[in-house]
PDB file of C-alpha atoms in Angstrom:
ATOM      1  CA  MET A   1     110.667  74.608  47.052  1.00 44.00           C
ATOM      2  CA  ARG A   2     109.798  72.981  50.562  1.00 53.00           C
ATOM      3  CA  SER A   3     112.218  73.996  53.432  1.00 55.00           C
ATOM      4  CA  TRP A   4     111.968  73.448  57.154  1.00 53.00           C
ATOM      5  CA  SER A   5     113.010  75.855  59.592  1.00 56.00           C
ATOM      6  CA  GLN A   6     115.703  75.102  62.142  1.00 60.00           C
ATOM      7  CA  PRO A   7     112.929  74.983  65.078  1.00 62.00           C
ATOM      8  CA  ASN A   8     110.973  72.423  62.997  1.00 65.00           C
ATOM      9  CA  LEU A   9     114.060  70.303  62.609  1.00 71.00           C
ATOM     10  CA  ARG A  10     115.027  70.480  66.245  1.00 75.00           C
ATOM     11  CA  GLN A  11     111.405  69.309  67.269  1.00 72.00           C
ATOM     12  CA  SER A  12     111.555  66.309  64.928  1.00 71.00           C
ATOM     13  CA  GLN A  13     114.852  65.240  66.263  1.00 72.00           C
ATOM     14  CA  ALA A  14     113.337  65.506  69.508  1.00 71.00           C
ATOM     15  CA  PHE A  15     110.728  63.283  68.720  1.00 69.00           C
ATOM     16  CA  LEU A  16     113.129  60.672  67.509  1.00 71.00           C
ATOM     17  CA  LYS A  17     115.115  60.526  70.362  1.00 70.00           C
ATOM     18  CA  ALA A  18     112.250  60.867  72.959  1.00 69.00           C
ATOM     19  CA  GLY A  19     111.915  56.918  73.171  1.00 69.00           C
ATOM     20  CA  VAL A  20     108.727  54.761  73.892  1.00 69.00           C
ATOM     21  CA  LEU A  21     106.799  54.578  77.184  1.00 66.00           C
ATOM     22  CA  THR A  22     106.257  50.960  77.848  1.00 67.00           C
ATOM     23  CA  THR A  23     103.196  49.112  79.407  1.00 63.00           C
ATOM     24  CA  VAL A  24     104.991  49.051  82.629  1.00 64.00           C
ATOM     25  CA  GLY A  25     105.584  52.558  82.899  1.00 65.00           C
ATOM     26  CA  THR A  26     109.603  52.514  81.818  1.00 72.00           C
ATOM     27  CA  THR A  27     110.900  54.208  78.689  1.00 71.00           C
ATOM     28  CA  GLU A  28     112.904  52.487  76.115  1.00 70.00           C
ATOM     29  CA  GLY A  29     115.137  54.546  73.622  1.00 68.00           C
ATOM     30  CA  THR A  30     114.520  54.155  69.847  1.00 69.00           C
ATOM     31  CA  ILE A  31     117.906  53.100  68.215  1.00 66.00           C
ATOM     32  CA  THR A  32     116.470  53.606  64.432  1.00 68.00           C
ATOM     33  CA  GLY A  33     113.245  54.731  62.711  1.00 67.00           C
ATOM     34  CA  THR A  34     110.254  56.270  64.432  1.00 71.00           C
ATOM     35  CA  PRO A  35     107.682  54.433  67.282  1.00 68.00           C
ATOM     36  CA  GLN A  36     105.096  52.480  65.706  1.00 69.00           C
ATOM     37  CA  GLY A  37     102.044  54.691  66.143  1.00 67.00           C
ATOM     38  CA  GLY A  38     103.779  57.563  66.687  1.00 70.00           C
ATOM     39  CA  ILE A  39     102.330  61.002  65.269  1.00 75.00           C
ATOM     40  CA  LEU A  40     105.613  62.021  63.678  1.00 78.00           C
ATOM     41  CA  SER A  41     105.640  58.712  61.406  1.00 79.00           C
ATOM     42  CA  PRO A  42     102.927  59.987  59.075  1.00 82.00           C
ATOM     43  CA  LEU A  43     104.171  63.411  59.420  1.00 82.00           C
ATOM     44  CA  LEU A  44     107.548  62.364  57.813  1.00 83.00           C
ATOM     45  CA  ALA A  45     105.649  59.998  55.318  1.00 85.00           C
ATOM     46  CA  ASN A  46     103.679  63.073  54.053  1.00 87.00           C
ATOM     47  CA  ILE A  47     106.955  65.133  53.586  1.00 86.00           C
ATOM     48  CA  ALA A  48     109.035  62.378  52.012  1.00 87.00           C
ATOM     49  CA  LEU A  49     106.422  61.259  49.592  1.00 91.00           C
ATOM     50  CA  SER A  50     105.175  64.343  48.467  1.00 92.00           C
ATOM     51  CA  VAL A  51     107.629  64.203  45.530  1.00 93.00           C
ATOM     52  CA  LEU A  52     105.578  61.113  44.470  1.00 94.00           C
ATOM     53  CA  ASP A  53     102.273  63.512  44.671  1.00 93.00           C
ATOM     54  CA  ASP A  54     104.095  66.221  43.021  1.00 94.00           C
ATOM     55  CA  GLU A  55     105.256  63.945  39.908  1.00 95.00           C
ATOM     56  CA  PHE A  56     101.873  62.396  39.141  1.00 95.00           C
ATOM     57  CA  ALA A  57     100.114  65.430  39.758  1.00 93.00           C
ATOM     58  CA  ARG A  58     102.073  66.876  37.016  1.00 95.00           C
ATOM     59  CA  ARG A  59     101.481  64.171  34.761  1.00 94.00           C
ATOM     60  CA  TRP A  60      97.668  64.005  35.168  1.00 93.00           C
ATOM     61  CA  ASP A  61      97.332  67.519  34.658  1.00 92.00           C
ATOM     62  CA  HIS A  62      99.472  67.485  31.484  1.00 93.00           C
ATOM     63  CA  GLU A  63      98.753  64.231  30.246  1.00 93.00           C
ATOM     64  CA  MET A  64      95.465  62.832  31.653  1.00 93.00           C
ATOM     65  CA  GLY A  65      93.435  65.725  32.841  1.00 88.00           C
ATOM     66  CA  THR A  66      90.644  65.586  30.417  1.00 92.00           C
ATOM     67  CA  ALA A  67      88.582  62.859  28.769  1.00 92.00           C
ATOM     68  CA  GLY A  68      89.800  63.898  25.415  1.00 94.00           C
ATOM     69  CA  LYS A  69      93.422  63.300  26.559  1.00 94.00           C
ATOM     70  CA  ARG A  70      92.464  59.789  28.223  1.00 93.00           C
ATOM     71  CA  ALA A  71      90.984  58.831  25.027  1.00 94.00           C
ATOM     72  CA  TRP A  72      93.801  59.693  22.739  1.00 95.00           C
ATOM     73  CA  ARG A  73      96.226  57.736  25.052  1.00 94.00           C
ATOM     74  CA  ARG A  74      93.780  54.764  24.733  1.00 93.00           C
ATOM     75  CA  ASP A  75      93.686  54.940  21.033  1.00 94.00           C
ATOM     76  CA  HIS A  76      97.676  55.250  20.992  1.00 94.00           C
ATOM     77  CA  GLY A  77      97.942  52.123  23.187  1.00 93.00           C
ATOM     78  CA  LYS A  78      99.099  54.253  26.456  1.00 94.00           C
ATOM     79  CA  ALA A  79      97.768  53.767  29.715  1.00 94.00           C
ATOM     80  CA  SER A  80      95.863  56.074  32.021  1.00 95.00           C
ATOM     81  CA  TYR A  81      96.622  56.142  35.907  1.00 95.00           C
ATOM     82  CA  ARG A  82      96.090  57.843  39.013  1.00 94.00           C
ATOM     83  CA  LEU A  83      97.872  57.734  42.577  1.00 94.00           C
ATOM     84  CA  ILE A  84      95.969  57.323  45.594  1.00 94.00           C
ATOM     85  CA  ARG A  85      97.958  57.800  48.733  1.00 93.00           C
ATOM     86  CA  TYR A  86      97.503  57.816  52.700  1.00 91.00           C
ATOM     87  CA  ALA A  87     100.728  58.308  54.740  1.00 86.00           C
ATOM     88  CA  ASP A  88     102.942  55.848  53.825  1.00 86.00           C
ATOM     89  CA  ASP A  89     100.460  53.381  51.910  1.00 91.00           C
ATOM     90  CA  PHE A  90      99.740  54.311  48.216  1.00 94.00           C
ATOM     91  CA  VAL A  91      97.812  52.395  45.229  1.00 95.00           C
ATOM     92  CA  ILE A  92      98.428  53.332  41.481  1.00 95.00           C
ATOM     93  CA  VAL A  93      94.966  52.417  39.623  1.00 95.00           C
ATOM     94  CA  VAL A  94      95.978  51.909  35.842  1.00 95.00           C
ATOM     95  CA  LYS A  95      93.741  51.533  32.896  1.00 94.00           C
ATOM     96  CA  GLY A  96      95.811  49.577  30.469  1.00 93.00           C
ATOM     97  CA  SER A  97      98.150  46.354  30.359  1.00 93.00           C
ATOM     98  CA  GLN A  98     100.212  44.556  33.156  1.00 94.00           C
ATOM     99  CA  GLU A  99     103.171  45.545  31.203  1.00 95.00           C
ATOM    100  CA  HIS A 100     102.092  49.338  31.720  1.00 95.00           C
ATOM    101  CA  ALA A 101     101.455  48.746  35.485  1.00 95.00           C
ATOM    102  CA  GLU A 102     104.982  47.174  35.894  1.00 95.00           C
ATOM    103  CA  GLN A 103     106.444  50.201  34.060  1.00 95.00           C
ATOM    104  CA  LEU A 104     104.764  52.267  36.470  1.00 95.00           C
ATOM    105  CA  ARG A 105     106.046  50.494  39.506  1.00 95.00           C
ATOM    106  CA  HIS A 106     109.720  50.998  38.222  1.00 95.00           C
ATOM    107  CA  GLU A 107     109.003  54.671  37.559  1.00 95.00           C
ATOM    108  CA  ALA A 108     107.534  55.351  40.985  1.00 95.00           C
ATOM    109  CA  ALA A 109     110.783  53.521  42.365  1.00 94.00           C
ATOM    110  CA  ASP A 110     112.854  56.120  40.417  1.00 95.00           C
ATOM    111  CA  VAL A 111     110.929  59.130  41.646  1.00 94.00           C
ATOM    112  CA  LEU A 112     111.334  58.028  45.354  1.00 93.00           C
ATOM    113  CA  ALA A 113     115.168  57.010  45.012  1.00 93.00           C
ATOM    114  CA  PRO A 114     116.545  60.356  45.328  1.00 91.00           C
ATOM    115  CA  MET A 115     114.761  60.617  48.679  1.00 88.00           C
ATOM    116  CA  GLY A 116     116.481  57.661  49.902  1.00 88.00           C
ATOM    117  CA  LEU A 117     113.326  55.533  49.710  1.00 88.00           C
ATOM    118  CA  ARG A 118     112.488  52.363  48.033  1.00 90.00           C
ATOM    119  CA  LEU A 119     109.522  50.226  47.387  1.00 91.00           C
ATOM    120  CA  SER A 120     109.179  47.072  49.700  1.00 88.00           C
ATOM    121  CA  PRO A 121     109.130  44.121  47.436  1.00 87.00           C
ATOM    122  CA  GLU A 122     107.260  42.230  49.868  1.00 87.00           C
ATOM    123  CA  LYS A 123     104.169  44.712  49.959  1.00 87.00           C
ATOM    124  CA  THR A 124     104.506  46.021  46.375  1.00 91.00           C
ATOM    125  CA  ARG A 125     102.719  44.071  43.658  1.00 92.00           C
ATOM    126  CA  VAL A 126     100.810  44.235  40.429  1.00 94.00           C
ATOM    127  CA  VAL A 127      97.360  42.517  40.676  1.00 94.00           C
ATOM    128  CA  HIS A 128      94.268  42.531  38.497  1.00 95.00           C
ATOM    129  CA  ILE A 129      91.282  44.275  39.803  1.00 94.00           C
ATOM    130  CA  ASP A 130      89.304  41.053  39.426  1.00 94.00           C
ATOM    131  CA  HIS A 131      91.663  39.476  41.961  1.00 95.00           C
ATOM    132  CA  GLY A 132      91.418  42.427  44.278  1.00 94.00           C
ATOM    133  CA  PHE A 133      93.831  44.182  46.493  1.00 94.00           C
ATOM    134  CA  ASP A 134      93.981  45.295  50.140  1.00 95.00           C
ATOM    135  CA  PHE A 135      94.386  48.916  51.029  1.00 94.00           C
ATOM    136  CA  LEU A 136      93.811  50.495  54.481  1.00 94.00           C
ATOM    137  CA  GLY A 137      92.103  47.413  55.719  1.00 95.00           C
ATOM    138  CA  PHE A 138      89.683  47.445  52.891  1.00 96.00           C
ATOM    139  CA  HIS A 139      89.546  44.638  50.004  1.00 96.00           C
ATOM    140  CA  ILE A 140      88.863  46.283  46.667  1.00 95.00           C
ATOM    141  CA  ARG A 141      87.679  43.699  43.913  1.00 95.00           C
ATOM    142  CA  ARG A 142      85.495  43.833  40.844  1.00 94.00           C
ATOM    143  CA  MET A 143      82.970  41.233  40.992  1.00 93.00           C
ATOM    144  CA  ARG A 144      79.613  40.241  39.403  1.00 93.00           C
ATOM    145  CA  LYS A 145      76.454  41.641  41.027  1.00 89.00           C
ATOM    146  CA  ARG A 146      74.549  38.805  42.498  1.00 87.00           C
ATOM    147  CA  GLY A 147      71.609  37.994  40.081  1.00 89.00           C
ATOM    148  CA  SER A 148      72.732  39.765  37.215  1.00 90.00           C
ATOM    149  CA  ASN A 149      75.493  39.725  34.538  1.00 91.00           C
ATOM    150  CA  LYS A 150      76.743  43.186  35.529  1.00 92.00           C
ATOM    151  CA  TRP A 151      80.322  43.662  37.181  1.00 91.00           C
ATOM    152  CA  TYR A 152      81.014  46.316  39.796  1.00 90.00           C
ATOM    153  CA  VAL A 153      83.937  47.251  41.790  1.00 91.00           C
ATOM    154  CA  TYR A 154      83.011  46.371  45.534  1.00 92.00           C
ATOM    155  CA  THR A 155      84.883  47.600  48.786  1.00 94.00           C
ATOM    156  CA  LEU A 156      84.766  45.216  51.693  1.00 95.00           C
ATOM    157  CA  PRO A 157      86.433  44.775  54.967  1.00 97.00           C
ATOM    158  CA  ALA A 158      89.682  42.725  54.296  1.00 97.00           C
ATOM    159  CA  LYS A 159      90.305  39.231  55.804  1.00 96.00           C
ATOM    160  CA  LYS A 160      93.075  40.862  57.924  1.00 96.00           C
ATOM    161  CA  ALA A 161      90.973  43.256  59.315  1.00 97.00           C
ATOM    162  CA  ILE A 162      88.519  40.743  60.333  1.00 97.00           C
ATOM    163  CA  ALA A 163      91.027  38.410  61.641  1.00 97.00           C
ATOM    164  CA  SER A 164      92.471  41.419  63.993  1.00 96.00           C
ATOM    165  CA  ILE A 165      88.850  42.397  65.565  1.00 97.00           C
ATOM    166  CA  LYS A 166      88.194  38.295  66.121  1.00 97.00           C
ATOM    167  CA  GLN A 167      91.611  38.195  67.919  1.00 96.00           C
ATOM    168  CA  ARG A 168      90.700  41.188  70.129  1.00 96.00           C
ATOM    169  CA  VAL A 169      87.554  39.556  71.166  1.00 96.00           C
ATOM    170  CA  LYS A 170      89.153  36.413  71.704  1.00 96.00           C
ATOM    171  CA  THR A 171      91.916  37.922  74.086  1.00 94.00           C
ATOM    172  CA  MET A 172      89.234  39.720  76.173  1.00 94.00           C
ATOM    173  CA  THR A 173      87.196  36.304  76.831  1.00 95.00           C
ATOM    174  CA  TYR A 174      90.047  34.121  77.873  1.00 92.00           C
ATOM    175  CA  ARG A 175      90.327  32.321  81.008  1.00 87.00           C
ATOM    176  CA  HIS A 176      92.468  34.992  82.504  1.00 89.00           C
ATOM    177  CA  THR A 177      89.647  37.377  82.338  1.00 90.00           C
ATOM    178  CA  LEU A 178      86.860  35.411  84.360  1.00 90.00           C
ATOM    179  CA  HIS A 179      87.262  37.915  87.268  1.00 91.00           C
ATOM    180  CA  ARG A 180      85.509  40.803  85.160  1.00 91.00           C
ATOM    181  CA  ASP A 181      82.068  41.560  85.543  1.00 94.00           C
ATOM    182  CA  PRO A 182      80.044  40.272  82.828  1.00 95.00           C
ATOM    183  CA  GLY A 183      78.185  43.622  82.264  1.00 94.00           C
ATOM    184  CA  TYR A 184      81.617  45.274  81.850  1.00 95.00           C
ATOM    185  CA  LEU A 185      82.493  42.813  79.402  1.00 96.00           C
ATOM    186  CA  MET A 186      79.467  43.165  77.295  1.00 96.00           C
ATOM    187  CA  ASP A 187      79.470  46.965  77.536  1.00 96.00           C
ATOM    188  CA  TYR A 188      83.675  46.958  76.561  1.00 96.00           C
ATOM    189  CA  LEU A 189      83.458  44.469  73.618  1.00 97.00           C
ATOM    190  CA  GLY A 190      80.049  46.511  72.263  1.00 97.00           C
ATOM    191  CA  ARG A 191      82.101  49.726  72.371  1.00 97.00           C
ATOM    192  CA  VAL A 192      85.065  48.182  70.489  1.00 97.00           C
ATOM    193  CA  LEU A 193      82.944  46.374  67.740  1.00 97.00           C
ATOM    194  CA  ARG A 194      80.920  49.797  67.334  1.00 97.00           C
ATOM    195  CA  GLY A 195      84.083  51.512  66.793  1.00 97.00           C
ATOM    196  CA  TRP A 196      85.493  49.069  64.352  1.00 97.00           C
ATOM    197  CA  ALA A 197      82.072  48.990  62.451  1.00 97.00           C
ATOM    198  CA  ASN A 198      82.098  52.775  62.024  1.00 96.00           C
ATOM    199  CA  TYR A 199      85.434  52.783  60.438  1.00 96.00           C
ATOM    200  CA  PHE A 200      83.871  50.198  57.748  1.00 96.00           C
ATOM    201  CA  ARG A 201      80.318  51.414  57.622  1.00 94.00           C
ATOM    202  CA  HIS A 202      80.852  52.638  53.876  1.00 92.00           C
ATOM    203  CA  ALA A 203      81.826  49.137  52.776  1.00 94.00           C
ATOM    204  CA  VAL A 204      79.829  46.137  51.827  1.00 93.00           C
ATOM    205  CA  ALA A 205      79.849  45.010  55.269  1.00 95.00           C
ATOM    206  CA  LYS A 206      76.240  44.147  56.740  1.00 95.00           C
ATOM    207  CA  ALA A 207      76.788  40.472  56.503  1.00 96.00           C
ATOM    208  CA  THR A 208      80.379  40.786  57.872  1.00 97.00           C
ATOM    209  CA  PHE A 209      79.043  42.916  60.767  1.00 97.00           C
ATOM    210  CA  ALA A 210      76.373  40.216  61.861  1.00 97.00           C
ATOM    211  CA  ALA A 211      78.921  37.433  61.673  1.00 97.00           C
ATOM    212  CA  ILE A 212      81.458  39.273  63.913  1.00 98.00           C
ATOM    213  CA  ASP A 213      78.444  39.813  66.375  1.00 98.00           C
ATOM    214  CA  SER A 214      77.530  36.301  66.232  1.00 97.00           C
ATOM    215  CA  TYR A 215      80.993  35.139  66.904  1.00 98.00           C
ATOM    216  CA  THR A 216      81.384  37.626  69.902  1.00 98.00           C
ATOM    217  CA  TRP A 217      78.090  36.241  71.282  1.00 97.00           C
ATOM    218  CA  GLU A 218      79.488  32.604  71.117  1.00 97.00           C
ATOM    219  CA  ARG A 219      82.419  33.888  73.047  1.00 97.00           C
ATOM    220  CA  ILE A 220      80.683  35.609  75.612  1.00 97.00           C
ATOM    221  CA  THR A 221      78.436  33.019  76.444  1.00 96.00           C
ATOM    222  CA  ALA A 222      81.278  30.367  76.255  1.00 95.00           C
ATOM    223  CA  TRP A 223      82.997  32.901  78.869  1.00 96.00           C
ATOM    224  CA  LEU A 224      80.180  32.717  81.016  1.00 96.00           C
ATOM    225  CA  ARG A 225      79.812  29.307  81.364  1.00 94.00           C
ATOM    226  CA  LYS A 226      83.522  28.989  82.275  1.00 94.00           C
ATOM    227  CA  LYS A 227      82.918  31.575  84.753  1.00 93.00           C
ATOM    228  CA  HIS A 228      80.171  29.419  86.253  1.00 93.00           C
ATOM    229  CA  ARG A 229      80.671  25.967  86.078  1.00 89.00           C
ATOM    230  CA  ARG A 230      77.055  24.652  86.382  1.00 90.00           C
ATOM    231  CA  LEU A 231      75.577  27.122  84.499  1.00 92.00           C
ATOM    232  CA  GLY A 232      72.938  25.723  81.730  1.00 94.00           C
ATOM    233  CA  TRP A 233      71.721  27.310  78.801  1.00 96.00           C
ATOM    234  CA  PRO A 234      67.966  27.982  80.430  1.00 95.00           C
ATOM    235  CA  GLU A 235      69.592  29.650  83.344  1.00 95.00           C
ATOM    236  CA  LEU A 236      72.234  31.718  81.439  1.00 95.00           C
ATOM    237  CA  ARG A 237      69.427  33.142  79.494  1.00 96.00           C
ATOM    238  CA  ARG A 238      67.386  33.955  82.460  1.00 95.00           C
ATOM    239  CA  ARG A 239      70.462  35.533  84.087  1.00 95.00           C
ATOM    240  CA  TYR A 240      72.278  37.417  81.264  1.00 96.00           C
ATOM    241  CA  CYS A 241      69.741  38.046  78.462  1.00 96.00           C
ATOM    242  CA  LEU A 242      66.793  40.273  78.037  1.00 95.00           C
ATOM    243  CA  PRO A 243      63.609  38.736  79.114  1.00 94.00           C
ATOM    244  CA  GLY A 244      62.350  36.453  76.240  1.00 92.00           C
ATOM    245  CA  THR A 245      65.093  36.919  74.059  1.00 95.00           C
ATOM    246  CA  TRP A 246      68.825  35.971  73.564  1.00 96.00           C
ATOM    247  CA  ARG A 247      70.197  39.170  73.560  1.00 96.00           C
ATOM    248  CA  LEU A 248      72.987  39.516  76.226  1.00 96.00           C
ATOM    249  CA  ALA A 249      72.775  42.077  79.000  1.00 96.00           C
ATOM    250  CA  HIS A 250      73.472  42.338  82.696  1.00 94.00           C
ATOM    251  CA  ASN A 251      73.021  44.860  85.242  1.00 91.00           C
ATOM    252  CA  GLY A 252      71.551  47.322  83.260  1.00 91.00           C
ATOM    253  CA  LYS A 253      74.027  46.938  80.508  1.00 93.00           C
ATOM    254  CA  ARG A 254      73.548  45.072  77.309  1.00 94.00           C
ATOM    255  CA  PHE A 255      75.655  43.915  74.259  1.00 96.00           C
ATOM    256  CA  THR A 256      75.181  46.176  71.458  1.00 96.00           C
ATOM    257  CA  GLY A 257      77.653  45.188  68.477  1.00 95.00           C
ATOM    258  CA  ALA A 258      78.806  45.815  65.246  1.00 96.00           C
ATOM    259  CA  ALA A 259      75.481  45.168  63.473  1.00 96.00           C
ATOM    260  CA  SER A 260      73.947  48.161  65.268  1.00 96.00           C
ATOM    261  CA  VAL A 261      75.951  50.499  62.989  1.00 96.00           C
ATOM    262  CA  PRO A 262      74.110  51.167  59.681  1.00 94.00           C
ATOM    263  CA  VAL A 263      75.867  50.403  56.533  1.00 92.00           C
ATOM    264  CA  THR A 264      76.000  53.551  54.155  1.00 88.00           C
ATOM    265  CA  ARG A 265      77.606  52.776  50.937  1.00 79.00           C
ATOM    266  CA  TYR A 266      79.553  55.183  49.555  1.00 71.00           C
ATOM    267  CA  ARG A 267      78.322  57.003  46.473  1.00 68.00           C
ATOM    268  CA  TYR A 268      80.656  58.354  43.809  1.00 66.00           C
ATOM    269  CA  ARG A 269      80.925  62.457  43.997  1.00 64.00           C
ATOM    270  CA  GLY A 270      83.295  63.084  41.283  1.00 64.00           C
ATOM    271  CA  TYR A 271      86.923  63.913  41.481  1.00 61.00           C
ATOM    272  CA  HIS A 272      86.847  67.292  43.321  1.00 66.00           C
ATOM    273  CA  ILE A 273      84.706  67.059  46.563  1.00 64.00           C
ATOM    274  CA  PRO A 274      84.077  70.278  48.061  1.00 68.00           C
ATOM    275  CA  THR A 275      85.753  71.262  51.362  1.00 64.00           C
ATOM    276  CA  PRO A 276      85.562  74.258  53.547  1.00 63.00           C
ATOM    277  CA  TRP A 277      88.845  75.628  52.176  1.00 62.00           C
ATOM    278  CA  ASP A 278      87.230  75.992  48.868  1.00 63.00           C
ATOM    279  CA  ARG A 279      84.684  78.436  50.007  1.00 62.00           C
ATOM    280  CA  PRO A 280      85.437  82.049  49.133  1.00 61.00           C
ATOM    281  CA  ALA A 281      87.049  84.027  52.220  1.00 54.00           C
ATOM    282  CA  VAL A 282      84.582  86.462  53.803  1.00 55.00           C
ATOM    283  CA  THR A 283      86.039  89.484  55.274  1.00 54.00           C
ATOM    284  CA  THR A 284      84.290  91.812  57.827  1.00 54.00           C
ATOM    285  CA  SER A 285      85.040  95.372  58.692  1.00 49.00           C
TER     286      SER A 285
END
């Protein structure tokens, strides 16, 4: 049984009533829900959805925890499944038919109902792995490996995530930013892209990183030519690129984008990945 003490409840209530600080320095009250991006939202999601974790963990341990149990279920026309959750986003992967997946969706909704929660009809759907699905900014899909007849599950940056970073680059290279120093712009966009790429560095993302850098290069050069109306390509290369190259640089700062982040593909290490908490405790006298 889980319980919260009164001080914890008071702190949560204070968070919910604290309001939101706007970009202009004023405070706006929160009428309902939690502020987007606030630290309280994932905490409350973890507390509320712990019932889902407990239910599916119990099912796994009792019904599917060994290869023999899963084989028995497969031979008897039953599905094997597992829950993957991060804050309020979760996916249930099912080895079975579409009917099994639809049934699990209803069962998950029944588990959440006593907590006053319901599944969003717009965001909850049943899809085949060959069609793929988006989860935490990634697109996960089974595809045929190029040049072979073997099929693997690939993880790629989702189209929505790519569109989001492109929009951020576009915003920073609008006309209203022409007053900025070119070196600052190159350095800032490079840091933004490298940070974005670090999140996706374990996916199949090498070509995506190169495409994002190419898009950013085109936006920066177009921005420079708007900033200096008579700036031709030879002059742009002389003033804003490293000698003998088309690599952007200015005043000691150079543009180093997403492609500079090495892609390290994730390798499966089993269901149990050791953590510092798994180590035996050491006592000293």
